[in-house]
Structure formats: C-alpha cells, structure tokens
Coordinates of C-alpha atoms in Angstrom, one line a residue:
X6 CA 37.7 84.1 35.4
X7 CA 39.2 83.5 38.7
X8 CA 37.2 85.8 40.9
X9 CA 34.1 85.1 38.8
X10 CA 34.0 81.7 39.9
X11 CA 35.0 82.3 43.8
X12 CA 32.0 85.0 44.3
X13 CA 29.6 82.5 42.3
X14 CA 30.8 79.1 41.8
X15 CA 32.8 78.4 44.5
X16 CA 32.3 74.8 44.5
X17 CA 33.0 75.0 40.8
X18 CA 36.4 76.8 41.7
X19 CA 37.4 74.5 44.2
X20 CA 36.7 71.8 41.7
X21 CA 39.0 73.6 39.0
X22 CA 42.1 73.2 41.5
X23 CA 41.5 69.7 42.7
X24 CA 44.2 67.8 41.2
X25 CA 42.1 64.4 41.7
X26 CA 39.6 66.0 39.2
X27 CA 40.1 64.2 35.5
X28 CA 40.8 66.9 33.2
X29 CA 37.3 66.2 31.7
X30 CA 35.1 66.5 34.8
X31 CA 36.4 69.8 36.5
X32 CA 33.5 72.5 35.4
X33 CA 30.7 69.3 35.9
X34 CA 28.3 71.3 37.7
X35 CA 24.4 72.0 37.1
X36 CA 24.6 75.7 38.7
X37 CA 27.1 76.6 36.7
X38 CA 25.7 75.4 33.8
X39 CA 22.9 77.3 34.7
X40 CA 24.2 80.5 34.4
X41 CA 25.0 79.8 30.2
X42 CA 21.9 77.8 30.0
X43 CA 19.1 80.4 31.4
X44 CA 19.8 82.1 28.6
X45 CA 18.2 80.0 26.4
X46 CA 15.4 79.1 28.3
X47 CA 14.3 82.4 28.9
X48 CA 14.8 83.2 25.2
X49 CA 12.6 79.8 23.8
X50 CA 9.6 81.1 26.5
X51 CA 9.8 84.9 25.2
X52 CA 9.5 83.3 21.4
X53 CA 5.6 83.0 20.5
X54 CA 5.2 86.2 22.4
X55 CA 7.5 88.0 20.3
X56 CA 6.2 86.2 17.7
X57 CA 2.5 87.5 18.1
X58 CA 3.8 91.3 18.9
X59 CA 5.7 91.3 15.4
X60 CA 3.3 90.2 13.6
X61 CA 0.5 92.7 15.7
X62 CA 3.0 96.0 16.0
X63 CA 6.1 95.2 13.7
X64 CA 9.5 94.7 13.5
X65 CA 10.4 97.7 15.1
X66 CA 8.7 97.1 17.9
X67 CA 10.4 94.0 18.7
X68 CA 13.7 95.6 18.1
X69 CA 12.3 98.1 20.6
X70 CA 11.1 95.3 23.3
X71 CA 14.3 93.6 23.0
X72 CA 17.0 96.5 23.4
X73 CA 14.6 97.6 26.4
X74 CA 15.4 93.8 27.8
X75 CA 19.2 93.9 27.2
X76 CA 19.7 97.3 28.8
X77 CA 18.2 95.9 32.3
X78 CA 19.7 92.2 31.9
X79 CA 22.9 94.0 31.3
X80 CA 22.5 96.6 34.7
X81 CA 21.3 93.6 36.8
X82 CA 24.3 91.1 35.3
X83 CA 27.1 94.4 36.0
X84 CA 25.8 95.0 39.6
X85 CA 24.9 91.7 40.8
X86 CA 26.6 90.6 44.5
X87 CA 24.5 87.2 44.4
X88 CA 23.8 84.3 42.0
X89 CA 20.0 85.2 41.5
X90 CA 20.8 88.3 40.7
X91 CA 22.9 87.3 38.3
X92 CA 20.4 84.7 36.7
X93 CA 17.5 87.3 36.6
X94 CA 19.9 89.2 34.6
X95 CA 20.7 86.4 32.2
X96 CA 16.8 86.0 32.4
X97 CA 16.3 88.9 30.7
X98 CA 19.1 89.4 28.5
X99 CA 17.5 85.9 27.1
X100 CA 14.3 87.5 26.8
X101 CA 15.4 90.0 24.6
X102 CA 17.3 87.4 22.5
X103 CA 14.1 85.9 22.1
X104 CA 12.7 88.8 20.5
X105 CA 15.9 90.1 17.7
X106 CA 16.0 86.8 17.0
X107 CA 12.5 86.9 16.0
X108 CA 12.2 90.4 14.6
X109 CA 15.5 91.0 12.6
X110 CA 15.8 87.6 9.9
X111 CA 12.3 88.8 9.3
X112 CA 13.3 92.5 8.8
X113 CA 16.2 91.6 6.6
X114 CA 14.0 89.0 4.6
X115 CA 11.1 91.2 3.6
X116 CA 13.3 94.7 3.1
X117 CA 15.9 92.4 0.9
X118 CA 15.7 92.7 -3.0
X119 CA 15.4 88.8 -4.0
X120 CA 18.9 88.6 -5.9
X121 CA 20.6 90.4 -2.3
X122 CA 18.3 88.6 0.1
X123 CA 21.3 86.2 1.0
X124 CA 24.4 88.5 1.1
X125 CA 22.1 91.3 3.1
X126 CA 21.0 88.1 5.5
X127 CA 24.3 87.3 5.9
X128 CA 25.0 90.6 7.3
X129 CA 23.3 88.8 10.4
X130 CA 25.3 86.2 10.8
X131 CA 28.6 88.4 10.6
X132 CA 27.1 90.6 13.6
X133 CA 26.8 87.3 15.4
X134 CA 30.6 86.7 14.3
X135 CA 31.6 90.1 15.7
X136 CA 29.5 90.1 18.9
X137 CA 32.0 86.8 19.6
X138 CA 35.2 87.9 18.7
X139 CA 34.3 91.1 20.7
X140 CA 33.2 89.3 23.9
X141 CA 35.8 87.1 23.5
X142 CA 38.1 90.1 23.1
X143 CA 37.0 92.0 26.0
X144 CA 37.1 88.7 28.0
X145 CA 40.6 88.6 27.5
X146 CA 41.6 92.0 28.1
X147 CA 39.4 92.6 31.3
X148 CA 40.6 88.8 32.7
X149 CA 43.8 90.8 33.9
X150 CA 41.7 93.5 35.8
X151 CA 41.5 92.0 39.1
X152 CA 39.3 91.3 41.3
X153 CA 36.4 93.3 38.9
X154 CA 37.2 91.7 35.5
X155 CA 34.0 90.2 34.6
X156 CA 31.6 93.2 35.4
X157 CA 33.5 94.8 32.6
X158 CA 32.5 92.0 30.2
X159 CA 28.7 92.6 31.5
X160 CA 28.9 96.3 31.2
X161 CA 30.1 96.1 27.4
X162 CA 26.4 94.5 26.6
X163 CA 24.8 98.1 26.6
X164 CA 26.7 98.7 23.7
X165 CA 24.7 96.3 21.5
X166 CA 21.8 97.1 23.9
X167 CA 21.5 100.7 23.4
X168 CA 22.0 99.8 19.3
X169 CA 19.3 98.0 18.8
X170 CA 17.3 100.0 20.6
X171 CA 18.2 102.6 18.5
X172 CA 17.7 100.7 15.6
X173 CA 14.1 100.1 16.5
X174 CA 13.0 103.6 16.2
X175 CA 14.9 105.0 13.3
X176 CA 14.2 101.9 10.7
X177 CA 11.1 102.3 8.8
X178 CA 8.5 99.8 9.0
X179 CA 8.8 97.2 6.2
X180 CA 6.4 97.2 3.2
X181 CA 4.8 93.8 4.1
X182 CA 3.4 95.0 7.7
X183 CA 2.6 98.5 6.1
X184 CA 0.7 97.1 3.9
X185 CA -1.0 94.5 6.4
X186 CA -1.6 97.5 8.3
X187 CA -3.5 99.3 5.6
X188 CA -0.6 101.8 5.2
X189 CA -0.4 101.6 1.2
X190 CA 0.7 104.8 0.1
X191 CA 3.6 104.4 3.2
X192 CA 4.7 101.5 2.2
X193 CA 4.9 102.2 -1.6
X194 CA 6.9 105.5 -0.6
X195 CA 9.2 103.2 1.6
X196 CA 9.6 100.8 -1.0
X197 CA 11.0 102.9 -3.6
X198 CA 13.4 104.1 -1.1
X199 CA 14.7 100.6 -0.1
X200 CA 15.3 100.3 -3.9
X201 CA 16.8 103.8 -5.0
X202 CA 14.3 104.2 -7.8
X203 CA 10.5 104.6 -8.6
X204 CA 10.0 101.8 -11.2
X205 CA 8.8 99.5 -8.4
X206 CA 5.0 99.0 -9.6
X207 CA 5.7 95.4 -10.1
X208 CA 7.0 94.5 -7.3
X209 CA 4.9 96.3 -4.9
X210 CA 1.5 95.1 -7.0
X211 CA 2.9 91.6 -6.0
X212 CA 3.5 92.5 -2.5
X213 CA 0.0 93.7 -2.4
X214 CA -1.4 90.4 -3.9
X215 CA 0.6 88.4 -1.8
X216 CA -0.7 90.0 1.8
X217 CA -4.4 90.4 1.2
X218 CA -3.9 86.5 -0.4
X219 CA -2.1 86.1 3.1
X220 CA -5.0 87.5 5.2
X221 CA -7.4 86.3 3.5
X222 CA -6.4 82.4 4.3
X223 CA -4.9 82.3 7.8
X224 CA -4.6 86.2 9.4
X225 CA -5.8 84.7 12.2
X226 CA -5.0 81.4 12.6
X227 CA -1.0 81.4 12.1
X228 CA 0.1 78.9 14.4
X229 CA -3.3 76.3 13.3
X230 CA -1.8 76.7 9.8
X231 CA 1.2 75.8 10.2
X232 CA 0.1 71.9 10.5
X233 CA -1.6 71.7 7.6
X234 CA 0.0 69.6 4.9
X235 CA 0.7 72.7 2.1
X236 CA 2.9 74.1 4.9
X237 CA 4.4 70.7 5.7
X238 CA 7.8 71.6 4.2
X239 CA 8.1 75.2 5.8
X240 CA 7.3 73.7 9.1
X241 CA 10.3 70.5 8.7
X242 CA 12.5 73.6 7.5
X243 CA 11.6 76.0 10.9
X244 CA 12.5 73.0 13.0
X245 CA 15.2 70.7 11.4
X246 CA 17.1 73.4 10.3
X247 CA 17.5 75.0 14.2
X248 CA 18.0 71.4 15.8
X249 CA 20.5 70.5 13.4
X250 CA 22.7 73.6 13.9
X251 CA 22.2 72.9 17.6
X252 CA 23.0 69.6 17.1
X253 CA 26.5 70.2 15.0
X254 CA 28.2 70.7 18.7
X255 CA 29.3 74.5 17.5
X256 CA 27.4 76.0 20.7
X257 CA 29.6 73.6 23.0
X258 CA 32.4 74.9 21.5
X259 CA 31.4 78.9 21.5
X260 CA 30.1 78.3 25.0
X261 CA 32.7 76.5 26.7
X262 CA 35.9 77.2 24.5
X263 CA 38.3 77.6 27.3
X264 CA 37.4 74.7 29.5
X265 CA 37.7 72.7 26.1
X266 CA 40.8 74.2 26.0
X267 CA 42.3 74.0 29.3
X268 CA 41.4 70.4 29.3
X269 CA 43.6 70.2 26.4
X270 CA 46.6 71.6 28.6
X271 CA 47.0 74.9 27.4
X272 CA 47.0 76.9 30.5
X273 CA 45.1 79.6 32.1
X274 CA 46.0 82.5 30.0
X275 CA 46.5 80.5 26.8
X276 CA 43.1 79.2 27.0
X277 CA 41.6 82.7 27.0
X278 CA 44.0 84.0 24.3
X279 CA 43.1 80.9 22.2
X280 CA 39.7 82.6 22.2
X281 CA 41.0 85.2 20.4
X282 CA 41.9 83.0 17.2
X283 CA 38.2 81.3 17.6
X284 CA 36.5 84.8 17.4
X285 CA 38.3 85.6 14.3
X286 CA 38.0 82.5 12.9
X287 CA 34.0 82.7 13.3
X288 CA 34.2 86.4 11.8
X289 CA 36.3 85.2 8.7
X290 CA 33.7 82.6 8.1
X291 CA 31.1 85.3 8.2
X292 CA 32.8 87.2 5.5
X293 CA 32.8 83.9 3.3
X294 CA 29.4 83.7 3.3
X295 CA 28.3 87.1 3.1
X296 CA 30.2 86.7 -0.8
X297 CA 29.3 82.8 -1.7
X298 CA 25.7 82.5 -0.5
X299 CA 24.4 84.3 -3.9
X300 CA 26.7 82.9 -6.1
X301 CA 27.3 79.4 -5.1
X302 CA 23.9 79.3 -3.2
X303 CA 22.7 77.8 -0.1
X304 CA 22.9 74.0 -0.6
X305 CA 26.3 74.0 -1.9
X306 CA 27.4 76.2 1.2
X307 CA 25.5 73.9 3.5
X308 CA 26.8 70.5 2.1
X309 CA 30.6 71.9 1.8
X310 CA 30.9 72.8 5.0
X311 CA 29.2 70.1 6.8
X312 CA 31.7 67.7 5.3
X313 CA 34.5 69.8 6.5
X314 CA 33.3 70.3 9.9
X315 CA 32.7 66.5 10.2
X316 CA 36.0 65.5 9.5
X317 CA 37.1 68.4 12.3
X318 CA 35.1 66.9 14.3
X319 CA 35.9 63.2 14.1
X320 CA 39.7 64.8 14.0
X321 CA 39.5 66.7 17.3
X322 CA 37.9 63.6 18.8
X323 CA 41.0 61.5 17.8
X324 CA 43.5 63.8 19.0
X325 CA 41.9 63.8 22.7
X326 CA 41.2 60.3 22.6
X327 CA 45.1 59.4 21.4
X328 CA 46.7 62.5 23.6
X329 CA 44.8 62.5 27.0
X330 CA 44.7 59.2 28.6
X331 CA 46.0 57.4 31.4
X332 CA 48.3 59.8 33.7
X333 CA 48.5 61.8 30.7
X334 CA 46.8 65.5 31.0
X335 CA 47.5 67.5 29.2
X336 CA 48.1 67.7 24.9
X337 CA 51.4 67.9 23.4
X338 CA 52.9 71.2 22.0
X339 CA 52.1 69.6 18.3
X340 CA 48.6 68.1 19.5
X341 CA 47.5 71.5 21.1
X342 CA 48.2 73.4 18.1
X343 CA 46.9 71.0 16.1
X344 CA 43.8 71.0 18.2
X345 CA 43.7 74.7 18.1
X346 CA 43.4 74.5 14.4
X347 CA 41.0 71.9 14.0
X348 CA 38.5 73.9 16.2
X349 CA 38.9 77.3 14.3
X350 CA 38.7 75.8 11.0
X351 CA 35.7 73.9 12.1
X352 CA 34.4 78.0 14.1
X353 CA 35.0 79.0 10.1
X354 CA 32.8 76.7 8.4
X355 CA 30.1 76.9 10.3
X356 CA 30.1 80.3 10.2
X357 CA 29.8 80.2 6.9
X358 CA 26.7 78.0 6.6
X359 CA 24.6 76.4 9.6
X360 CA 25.5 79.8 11.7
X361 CA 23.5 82.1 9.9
X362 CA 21.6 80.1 7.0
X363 CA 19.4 78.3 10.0
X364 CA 18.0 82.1 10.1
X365 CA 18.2 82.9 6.6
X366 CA 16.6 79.8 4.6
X367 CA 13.5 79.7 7.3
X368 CA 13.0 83.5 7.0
X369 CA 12.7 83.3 3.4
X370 CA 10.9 80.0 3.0
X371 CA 7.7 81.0 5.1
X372 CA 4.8 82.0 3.1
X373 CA 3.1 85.0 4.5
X374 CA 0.0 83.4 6.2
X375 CA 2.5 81.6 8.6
X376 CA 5.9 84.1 8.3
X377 CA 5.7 85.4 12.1
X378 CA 4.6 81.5 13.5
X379 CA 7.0 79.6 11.5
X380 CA 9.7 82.2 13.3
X381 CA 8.2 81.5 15.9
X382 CA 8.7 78.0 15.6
X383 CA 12.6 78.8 14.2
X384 CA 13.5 80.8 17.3
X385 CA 11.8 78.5 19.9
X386 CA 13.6 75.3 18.4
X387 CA 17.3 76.9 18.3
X388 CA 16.4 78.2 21.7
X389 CA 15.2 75.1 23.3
X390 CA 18.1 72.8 21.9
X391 CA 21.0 76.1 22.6
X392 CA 19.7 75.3 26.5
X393 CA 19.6 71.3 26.1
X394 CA 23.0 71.7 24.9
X395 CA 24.4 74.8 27.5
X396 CA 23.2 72.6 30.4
X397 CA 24.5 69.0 29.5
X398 CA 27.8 69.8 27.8
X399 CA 30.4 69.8 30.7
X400 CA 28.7 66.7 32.0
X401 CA 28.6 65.0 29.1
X402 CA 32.1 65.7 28.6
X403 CA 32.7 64.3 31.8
X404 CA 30.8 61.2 31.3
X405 CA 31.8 60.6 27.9
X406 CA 35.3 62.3 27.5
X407 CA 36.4 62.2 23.8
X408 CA 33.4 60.3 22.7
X409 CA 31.4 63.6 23.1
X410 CA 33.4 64.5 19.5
X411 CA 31.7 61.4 18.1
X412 CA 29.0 62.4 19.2
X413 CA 28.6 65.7 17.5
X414 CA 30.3 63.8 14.7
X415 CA 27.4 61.4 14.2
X416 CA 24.6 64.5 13.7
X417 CA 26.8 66.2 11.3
X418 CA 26.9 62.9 9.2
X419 CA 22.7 63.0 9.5
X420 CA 23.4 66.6 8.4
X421 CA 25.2 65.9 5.1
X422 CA 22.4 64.4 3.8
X423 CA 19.8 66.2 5.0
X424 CA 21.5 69.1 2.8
X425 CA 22.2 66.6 0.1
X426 CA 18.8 65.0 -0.4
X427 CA 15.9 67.4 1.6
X428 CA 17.3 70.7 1.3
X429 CA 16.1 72.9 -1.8
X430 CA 17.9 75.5 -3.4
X431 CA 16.3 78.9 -2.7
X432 CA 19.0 81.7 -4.3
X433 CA 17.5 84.5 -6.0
X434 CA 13.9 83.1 -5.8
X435 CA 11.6 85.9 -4.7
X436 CA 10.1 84.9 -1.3
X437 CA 6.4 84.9 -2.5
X438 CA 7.4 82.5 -5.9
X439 CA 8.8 80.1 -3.3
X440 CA 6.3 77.4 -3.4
X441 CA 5.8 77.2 -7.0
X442 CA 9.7 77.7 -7.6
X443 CA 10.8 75.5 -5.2
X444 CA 8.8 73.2 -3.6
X445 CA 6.6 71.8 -6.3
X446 CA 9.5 71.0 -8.0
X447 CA 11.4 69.2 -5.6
X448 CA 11.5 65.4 -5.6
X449 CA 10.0 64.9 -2.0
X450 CA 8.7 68.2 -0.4
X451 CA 6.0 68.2 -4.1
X452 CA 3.9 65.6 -2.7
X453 CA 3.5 67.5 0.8
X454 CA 2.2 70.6 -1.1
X455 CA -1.1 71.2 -3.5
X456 CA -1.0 70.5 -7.4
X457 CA -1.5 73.5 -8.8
X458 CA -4.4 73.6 -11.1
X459 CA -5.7 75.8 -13.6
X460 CA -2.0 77.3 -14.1
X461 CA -2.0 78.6 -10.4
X462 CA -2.1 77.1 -6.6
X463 CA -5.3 76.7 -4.2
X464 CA -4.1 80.0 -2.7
X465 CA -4.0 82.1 -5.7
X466 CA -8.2 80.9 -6.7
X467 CA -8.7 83.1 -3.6
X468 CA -10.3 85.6 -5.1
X469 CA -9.1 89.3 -4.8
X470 CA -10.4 92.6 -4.5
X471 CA -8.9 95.7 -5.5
X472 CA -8.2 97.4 -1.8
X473 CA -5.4 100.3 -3.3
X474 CA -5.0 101.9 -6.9
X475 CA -1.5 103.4 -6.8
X476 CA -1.1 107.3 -7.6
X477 CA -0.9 108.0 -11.6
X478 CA 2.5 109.8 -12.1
X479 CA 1.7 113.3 -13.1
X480 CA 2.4 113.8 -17.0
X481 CA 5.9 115.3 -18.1
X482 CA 6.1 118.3 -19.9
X483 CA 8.9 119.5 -22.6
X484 CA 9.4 122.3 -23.0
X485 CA 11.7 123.9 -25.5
X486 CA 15.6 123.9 -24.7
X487 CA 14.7 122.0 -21.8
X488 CA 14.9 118.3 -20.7

C-alpha cells in the first residue's frame, strides 16, 4: 500500500515511481525484505523451545503460548509509528508461529483415527488456505481506506489470535501426553470421546504400549536420538520434506504476489485484486486434498502435482522471458491473463500437496521417542528456508529476472523424484505400525532401519511392565420386559 511504504519504506516508495527502475528491480531492498522475512526468523529460533514445552506441558499449552504471542505482535504491528516497532511486532507474531506450527500437526496427528488422520490433517492446510484468501481479502478492501489502510490488515490478526487462544484452553489434552503424564484413566475417558464409542480397549492398550516403549528408550534424550541410524528416515523426512516445499518458489509467490504482478503490467489496483483469484485458488486446492489424500494417498498427491506445478512454472518463466524485454514493460492483455492463470493453477496444486503434507507426512512418520524433536526439526527447517527465501526473492528477481522461474523450476524437477523414488506411502497406517509398515518395506529407507528379529523390532524386546489395568465394565443385568 501506498502510505505503507511512505511511513516505512520510503526509499522503497521512491524506488516504486522511478521510471529508470527495470520492472524487475523496483521493491530490491534488504529493509523491506526484512519486514516479510523476520517473521521467519523469529519463528525458526522459537522452534526447539516450543518443541521442549510441548512435549513437557502439551499441546495446549503451546496453543496457549502462541495465541498469547499473536495478540501482542498484532497490538505492536496495529500501533506502530516506527519501523522497529513494526519488526518487534513481526518478532513476535513469528514467535508464536513458531509454536502452532509445532503444537497443532501434532495435535491433529495423535487425536486422528488412522483411516481420517489425512482428511482431519488436511483441515490444517485449508486454515492456512483461508487465512490467505482472508488477508488477501481484507488487503484489498482496506487498500482504499486512506491514509490508515494497512493498520486494518494488522488489526484483523486478533481474530485468529484470540482463536487459538481460545482453542488452547477448551481442547482436551490428547491421549498420548495423558498418558505420558501418568493420566490413564483421563486419557482412556478422552479417548472414547474422540471416537464416539467405548469399544476402544485395543487401541488405547496400544497407545499405552507404545509410550512407556517410548519413554523407556529416549524420554530424555529426544534430540540425541534423532541421529541414530533407526531414525535415519524420519529425520531425511523432518528436513527434506520442509526444504523442498520452501524450495518449490510457492512462498515467493504468496509473499510477493503483487510486485510479481505489477511487474507483469497489471496496474496498481489490478495487482491487488489479482490477489483475490490467488487466495481462492489456494483455498480450492485445500478442499482437493482435504477429499484425495485418503483415497488416492499421499505419494500420488505429491507426484501429480509436482509435475503440474513444474510445467507452471517453467511456463510463467517463458511468458516473462518472451513478453518483458527490451523497452517492453509491461505483459500483454493475453500474456497477463495467461500469467494470472498459470500462477493460480500452480497456488492450487500446491495447496493440494507440498502446502499441507510437509506438516502432515512428518507428523505422522515420527515414532514417539523423537515426535516433539523431529517437529522440532520440521518447523525449524520450513522456518529457516521461509526466511532464506522472504529475504532474497525481490533481489534475486532483480538479478536474475525470468531466470528466477527456472530456478524454482529446477527444485521442483529434484522434487518429482524425490516423491517418485524416496517417498513412502503412509495412508491409513496407524502412526505407531509405521516402521514395520512402512519403512522396512521400502526399497531404500529398510537398510537405514533395524531387522526385526524374533517377529518384532529392537524396540518392542524392551521389556514392559504393566503400569495401568483398565476399569472392568460393570456386568449387565436383564431383567424381564426390559432391554
């Protein structure tokens, strides 16, 4: 927004309106780069300390921590007369990104019956898909309140803030970390709730096996375990998945939509309202998934839509390098629409795969000893390359024009067969059957992880001890005429 930039970035304004600027080069400017990038940082810092207090005092307490974070970013970001102002409050909205991001694929994972565990992760990545299309709505709406437009997009955070705060204390504690925390009898009485019925024995006998296996091997040392060779594959997983959706060059489009735009030659309010179609294209992708990712599964999602945002990409890169060169600068009316359509069908099919299954398959791949590190790890990698990628974009767009397409092009071709040849299939396999299930059976992660023997794995010889004996239902009586 206009009066954004002049009360912030006026060098960056100044910049926008210099007609010697290449259309490429006008937003190149560390500062402002700054300001979408802190976000990121503070986020990847807050990580192993959101980590440690999920594991330590739940999920709920996270959600707690970060909604507390969000509502002060948010005041600091609405009121802010100066740029470090400003920043702090980015600093702290990022800090409490750093913790959701850690608590909530972990609360959807362990609350999740296995056959739903995709659709109800899903559910994630559509929030993610409306939180765009809503900033991007109220963006465009508030851009014609002058001169106090953008502290109406800043206020419109403590909606989500004051949710998730919300959230964090009237969820109920999920039946792994009750039962870590020697809450049986809670988390037995929350588990038949989460599944509507009492016949849950099974289940919740497994659950039980599975922690005290858990705490047993590595309570303590999370972050030590995660190097060791059985956990090899779950640790490639928490950081290849992260860097590649970083990597696919969908953040540099989400981020800096209308300066793409605008440097196609669509215009000041067109670039906003082309926004508009970007949100709802990342919302209808979020729908998709939410219905394919148990039915057609995660590695046909992934593999799909990889290909199709590849050939997006290497097609916007073509239609900038063919339309804007020379004293040409701006697209034509057919180039900008096709442009415009390239990028939301691109917006769609990420949003149906690497956008929320970079959360989901890590989530549900992490063996209990290691769940709240490998997370961790997850949110600290996504975090880390979101702020490589926030910071160098416009610049590398002005240093390497179209060829920044390629760029992103050339990952996603590394990414089609990383989903082709290392990435398992993991639909409807309960989370603690994952590495007999999955890994040992697949061609290349099997040699990474311990031969079973004696018809179970090293973990399972750990020898157990009765700690709980669930309640003996009362008998039932018939009586006479009754039921």
């Amino acid at each position: 927004m206009e009066d954004f930039l002049q009360k912030f970035f006026p060098n960056v304004y100044k910049s926008r309106h210099a007609f010697h600027q290449g259309n490429y080069c006008r937003y190149d400017n560390q500062v402002f780069q700054l300001f979408s990038s802190s976000l990121y940082i503070a986020a990847l810092l807050t990580s192993f300390v959101a980590g440690s207090l999920t594991r330590k005092l739940g999920h709920r307490s996270s959600m707690r921590t970060a909604g507390a974070l969000f509502i002060a970013g948010t005041i600091l970001g609405t009121f802010a007369h100066n740029l470090p102002t400003l920043i702090i409050g980015r600093l702290l909205l990022g800090c409490g990104l750093g913790f959701s991001n850690q608590a909530i694929p972990l609360y959807i994972s362990e609350i999740a019956p296995a056959r739903y565990r995709g659709t109800l992760n899903m559910f994630f990545g559509l929030s993610i898909g409306l939180g765009i299309f809503a900033g991007n709505l109220v963006s465009y709406l508030a851009s014609s309140v002058r001169p106090r437009g953008w502290r109406i997009t800043q206020a419109m955070t403590s909606f989500p803030a004051f949710t998730i705060t919300l959230a964090g204390f009237v969820l109920a504690d999920t039946p792994t970390f009750l039962i870590r925390t020697n809450k049986h009898e809670q988390a037995l009485r929350v588990l038949r709730k989460l599944r509507g019925h009492n016949d849950v024995m099974v289940e919740f006998e497994d659950l039980l096996k599975a922690t005290e296996i858990a705490e047993q091997v590595e309570a303590q040392n999370s972050y030590r375990a995660l190097f060791r060779k059985r956990n090899a594959p779950q640790f490639m997983m928490a950081i290849l998945f992260p860097l590649f959706q970083q990597f696919s060059g969908n953040d540099a489009i989400v981020f800096y939509g209308p300066f793409l735009f605008r440097a196609a030659g669509l215009g000041e309010r067109a670039s906003l309202y082309s926004t508009l179609f970007t949100g709802i294209s990342v919302l209808v992708g979020s729908v998709i998934s939410i219905f394919a990712v148990d039915k057609a599964g995660r590695k046909t999602l992934l593999l799909l839509s990889t290909l199709i945002m590849l050939f997006c990409m290497v097609a916007a890169g073509t239609i900038f390098a063919v339309g804007i060169k020379g004293t040409v600068t701006r697209l034509s009316g057919a180039a900008s629409g096709f442009e415009l359509a390239i990028v939301c069908l691109y917006l769609a099919s990420f949003s149906a795969s690497w956008g929320p299954l970079a959360w989901i398959i890590p989530s549900e791949i992490l063996p209990q000893d290691i769940r709240s590190a490998g997370q961790s790890v997850t949110v600290f990698t996504s975090m880390l390359f979101k702020f490589v990628i926030a910071q160098t974009f416009l610049s590398m767009l002005c240093s390497f024009k179209f060829a920044t397409f390629f760029f992103f092009a050339a990952w996603l071709f590394l990414m089609a067969i990383f989903a082709l040849l290392f990435v398992p299939e993991t639909k409807a396999i309960p989370i603690d059957e994952m590495v007999d299930r999955v890994w040992r059976t697949h061609w290349f992660w099997r040699y990474f992880v311990t031969p079973q023997k004696d018809g179970g794995s090293k973990l399972a010889s750990v020898e157990m001890k009765p700690s709980f004996d669930p309640p003996i239902p009362a008998p039932i009586t018939v009586h006479p005429g009754g039921t």
